[in-house]
Amino acid sequence: MTESKTLQYALSLAKRGLYIFPIQPGSKVPYSKAVMGGGWKAYSSADREQINQWAKELPGCNWAVDCGKSNLVVVDLDTKNGKSGGYALRQLEKQYGKLPSTLTIKTPSGGFHYYFKGLCSSGTDKLGSGLDIKSLGGYVLAPGGVIAGRMYTPITKFELASVPGWVVSMAGAPLEKEQKIQEPACVLDQDHNVDIAANYLKNAAPLAETG
């Protein structure tokens, strides 16, 4: 897997409206706030130019998908540490039917990421032992990412199905509310607005009471 191919995967996801951000090479850890100027939830982007710029500035990086901003639910089937997510999923599918065909990524540990459109609560073992949910407030490594020399490999087309209702019911509704950034009524640091504020403080503002 070449670095250019890994970037192509990231751009392909962004083209589908998913928000991407860079991860430190060979790891699942985002770059520090000092490097990126903030936390990953603030700067994840679906903008092609921004992603290409990151690729130039941070060669060899892995990529991750911001599930919440992307309106995404990822069913994370885990097979390590004694867990059997495959067994848990088979039991659920006996009751609710097969998961719909959707973008599926094979993970380096032998598990799978099933990508769906939608939102729900994130957490470990949400659907049973070895069946985690990554959605609002969470992220997953994008296809092409490499951990310990092994790659996250797409095994289906990059097409997303809607999340089944039973998955949302079991996982629970999203707990984290998106915080909308409030725009100021005016651009506070423009000269004329600074002058207005200074004049108010000097001539019109009430005196502060001390006690």
Short mmCIF file of C-alpha atoms in Angstrom, two decimals:
data_model
loop_
_atom_site.label_atom_id
_atom_site.label_comp_id
_atom_site.label_asym_id
_atom_site.label_seq_id
_atom_site.Cartn_x
_atom_site.Cartn_y
_atom_site.Cartn_z
CA MET A 1 0.00 0.00 0.00
CA THR A 2 1.50 3.32 -1.09
CA GLU A 3 1.00 6.59 0.73
CA SER A 4 -0.75 7.98 -2.36
CA LYS A 5 -3.27 5.11 -2.28
CA THR A 6 -3.95 5.74 1.41
CA LEU A 7 -4.60 9.39 0.60
CA GLN A 8 -6.91 8.35 -2.24
CA TYR A 9 -9.02 6.39 0.23
CA ALA A 10 -9.25 9.43 2.51
CA LEU A 11 -10.26 11.67 -0.40
CA SER A 12 -12.81 9.13 -1.58
CA LEU A 13 -14.48 9.17 1.83
CA ALA A 14 -14.41 12.97 1.93
CA LYS A 15 -16.05 13.08 -1.51
CA ARG A 16 -18.94 11.17 0.06
CA GLY A 17 -19.31 13.79 2.76
CA LEU A 18 -17.28 12.11 5.51
CA TYR A 19 -15.02 14.28 7.65
CA ILE A 20 -11.37 13.23 7.78
CA PHE A 21 -8.38 14.17 9.94
CA PRO A 22 -4.75 13.03 10.15
CA ILE A 23 -3.48 10.50 12.70
CA GLN A 24 0.13 9.96 13.77
CA PRO A 25 1.95 7.44 11.51
CA GLY A 26 1.47 3.81 12.50
CA SER A 27 -0.92 4.63 15.34
CA LYS A 28 -4.50 5.44 16.28
CA VAL A 29 -3.51 8.63 18.11
CA PRO A 30 -4.38 12.09 16.73
CA TYR A 31 -1.68 14.71 16.45
CA SER A 32 -1.35 16.97 19.50
CA LYS A 33 -3.27 20.21 19.84
CA ALA A 34 0.08 22.01 19.69
CA VAL A 35 0.71 20.58 16.21
CA MET A 36 -2.81 21.00 14.84
CA GLY A 37 -3.97 24.08 16.73
CA GLY A 38 -6.91 22.35 18.40
CA GLY A 39 -8.71 19.07 19.00
CA TRP A 40 -9.65 16.73 16.16
CA LYS A 41 -13.38 17.43 16.48
CA ALA A 42 -12.70 21.07 15.66
CA TYR A 43 -10.57 20.58 12.56
CA SER A 44 -11.80 17.38 10.87
CA SER A 45 -12.69 18.27 7.30
CA ALA A 46 -14.31 17.02 4.10
CA ASP A 47 -12.47 19.64 2.06
CA ARG A 48 -10.19 18.10 -0.56
CA GLU A 49 -7.68 20.96 -0.51
CA GLN A 50 -7.34 20.82 3.26
CA ILE A 51 -6.78 17.04 3.24
CA ASN A 52 -4.14 17.35 0.50
CA GLN A 53 -2.43 20.10 2.50
CA TRP A 54 -2.30 17.89 5.59
CA ALA A 55 -0.82 15.09 3.47
CA LYS A 56 2.02 17.42 2.41
CA GLU A 57 2.65 18.70 5.92
CA LEU A 58 2.38 15.31 7.67
CA PRO A 59 3.88 12.69 5.33
CA GLY A 60 3.16 9.08 6.21
CA CYS A 61 0.21 9.90 8.45
CA ASN A 62 -2.75 7.60 8.98
CA TRP A 63 -6.24 9.02 8.49
CA ALA A 64 -9.34 8.83 10.65
CA VAL A 65 -13.04 9.47 10.14
CA ASP A 66 -14.91 11.79 12.53
CA CYS A 67 -18.05 9.69 12.93
CA GLY A 68 -20.26 12.32 14.57
CA LYS A 69 -19.61 15.14 12.12
CA SER A 70 -19.94 12.64 9.28
CA ASN A 71 -23.39 11.49 10.47
CA LEU A 72 -21.94 8.00 10.70
CA VAL A 73 -22.44 4.85 12.76
CA VAL A 74 -19.64 2.28 12.61
CA VAL A 75 -20.32 -1.17 14.01
CA ASP A 76 -16.87 -2.28 15.18
CA LEU A 77 -16.62 -6.08 15.28
CA ASP A 78 -13.72 -7.05 17.53
CA THR A 79 -12.00 -10.43 17.71
CA LYS A 80 -9.06 -9.70 20.02
CA ASN A 81 -8.57 -10.06 23.77
CA GLY A 82 -10.83 -13.08 23.98
CA LYS A 83 -13.84 -11.35 22.44
CA SER A 84 -15.94 -12.90 19.69
CA GLY A 85 -17.79 -10.11 17.95
CA GLY A 86 -18.57 -12.47 15.08
CA TYR A 87 -20.54 -14.78 17.36
CA ALA A 88 -22.41 -11.85 18.93
CA LEU A 89 -23.33 -10.49 15.50
CA ARG A 90 -24.56 -13.88 14.26
CA GLN A 91 -26.86 -14.15 17.28
CA LEU A 92 -28.27 -10.68 16.65
CA GLU A 93 -28.77 -11.39 12.96
CA LYS A 94 -30.80 -14.48 13.84
CA GLN A 95 -33.18 -12.18 15.68
CA TYR A 96 -33.14 -9.04 13.53
CA GLY A 97 -31.93 -10.18 10.11
CA LYS A 98 -28.65 -9.62 8.30
CA LEU A 99 -26.92 -6.29 8.38
CA PRO A 100 -27.54 -4.50 5.06
CA SER A 101 -24.68 -4.41 2.56
CA THR A 102 -22.55 -1.34 3.21
CA LEU A 103 -18.95 -0.12 3.19
CA THR A 104 -16.98 -2.72 5.16
CA ILE A 105 -13.36 -2.50 6.27
CA LYS A 106 -11.28 -5.44 7.50
CA THR A 107 -9.12 -4.39 10.44
CA PRO A 108 -5.52 -5.49 11.12
CA SER A 109 -6.65 -7.64 14.07
CA GLY A 110 -9.10 -9.62 11.93
CA GLY A 111 -12.22 -7.67 12.87
CA PHE A 112 -14.50 -5.55 10.70
CA HIS A 113 -15.85 -2.00 10.56
CA TYR A 114 -19.36 -1.71 9.09
CA TYR A 115 -20.12 1.89 8.06
CA PHE A 116 -23.73 3.17 8.15
CA LYS A 117 -25.44 6.52 7.70
CA GLY A 118 -26.98 7.75 10.96
CA LEU A 119 -26.16 8.63 14.56
CA CYS A 120 -26.38 6.89 17.92
CA SER A 121 -24.54 6.63 21.21
CA SER A 122 -20.93 5.43 21.09
CA GLY A 123 -19.44 2.86 23.43
CA THR A 124 -17.73 -0.48 24.03
CA ASP A 125 -19.74 -3.74 23.72
CA LYS A 126 -22.89 -1.73 22.94
CA LEU A 127 -24.38 -4.60 20.91
CA GLY A 128 -22.72 -7.42 22.84
CA SER A 129 -19.24 -8.70 23.63
CA GLY A 130 -16.91 -7.58 20.84
CA LEU A 131 -19.46 -5.33 19.13
CA ASP A 132 -18.56 -1.70 19.78
CA ILE A 133 -20.23 1.37 18.33
CA LYS A 134 -18.38 4.43 17.03
CA SER A 135 -20.68 7.33 16.27
CA LEU A 136 -21.14 10.79 17.83
CA GLY A 137 -17.98 11.71 19.71
CA GLY A 138 -15.94 8.85 18.24
CA TYR A 139 -13.65 8.10 15.32
CA VAL A 140 -12.25 5.12 13.41
CA LEU A 141 -9.11 4.73 11.36
CA ALA A 142 -9.86 5.11 7.67
CA PRO A 143 -9.10 2.39 5.11
CA GLY A 144 -5.44 2.36 4.18
CA GLY A 145 -4.37 3.05 7.77
CA VAL A 146 -1.52 0.87 9.01
CA ILE A 147 -0.96 -0.50 12.52
CA ALA A 148 2.08 -2.71 13.26
CA GLY A 149 2.62 -3.18 9.52
CA ARG A 150 -0.95 -4.37 8.89
CA MET A 151 -3.57 -2.41 7.01
CA TYR A 152 -7.22 -1.46 7.30
CA THR A 153 -8.50 -2.93 4.04
CA PRO A 154 -11.79 -2.12 2.25
CA ILE A 155 -13.56 -5.31 1.12
CA THR A 156 -16.64 -3.69 -0.43
CA LYS A 157 -17.51 -0.68 -2.56
CA PHE A 158 -17.54 2.73 -0.89
CA GLU A 159 -21.33 2.84 -0.54
CA LEU A 160 -23.20 3.51 2.70
CA ALA A 161 -26.48 1.97 3.84
CA SER A 162 -28.68 3.51 6.52
CA VAL A 163 -28.13 2.19 10.02
CA PRO A 164 -30.72 -0.45 10.99
CA GLY A 165 -33.21 0.73 13.59
CA TRP A 166 -32.41 -2.12 15.95
CA VAL A 167 -28.76 -1.01 16.12
CA VAL A 168 -29.81 2.49 17.23
CA SER A 169 -32.30 1.05 19.71
CA MET A 170 -29.68 -1.17 21.33
CA ALA A 171 -26.91 1.43 21.29
CA GLY A 172 -29.11 4.28 22.47
CA ALA A 173 -29.71 7.77 21.19
CA PRO A 174 -26.72 10.12 20.88
CA LEU A 175 -25.67 11.47 24.27
CA GLU A 176 -23.38 14.24 23.05
CA LYS A 177 -25.13 17.26 21.57
CA GLU A 178 -23.50 19.15 18.77
CA GLN A 179 -22.55 22.62 19.96
CA LYS A 180 -23.19 25.28 17.38
CA ILE A 181 -20.64 28.06 17.34
CA GLN A 182 -22.43 31.33 17.96
CA GLU A 183 -21.37 34.07 15.58
CA PRO A 184 -20.80 37.47 17.23
CA ALA A 185 -23.19 40.25 16.32
CA CYS A 186 -20.25 42.15 14.85
CA VAL A 187 -16.58 41.62 14.14
CA LEU A 188 -15.25 42.69 17.50
CA ASP A 189 -11.70 43.58 16.57
CA GLN A 190 -12.50 45.99 13.73
CA ASP A 191 -11.28 49.52 14.51
CA HIS A 192 -14.69 51.22 14.47
CA ASN A 193 -16.16 48.60 16.83
CA VAL A 194 -13.22 48.98 19.22
CA ASP A 195 -13.79 52.75 19.19
CA ILE A 196 -17.51 52.31 19.94
CA ALA A 197 -16.76 50.02 22.87
CA ALA A 198 -14.09 52.35 24.27
CA ASN A 199 -16.41 55.36 24.03
CA TYR A 200 -19.18 53.44 25.83
CA LEU A 201 -16.88 52.39 28.66
CA LYS A 202 -15.59 55.96 29.06
CA ASN A 203 -18.83 57.91 28.85
CA ALA A 204 -21.91 55.71 29.20
CA ALA A 205 -21.21 52.55 31.15
CA PRO A 206 -22.60 52.48 34.71
CA LEU A 207 -20.14 52.59 37.56
CA ALA A 208 -19.29 49.22 39.07
CA GLU A 209 -20.38 48.66 42.65
CA THR A 210 -17.82 47.50 45.17
CA GLY A 211 -18.59 45.64 48.33
#
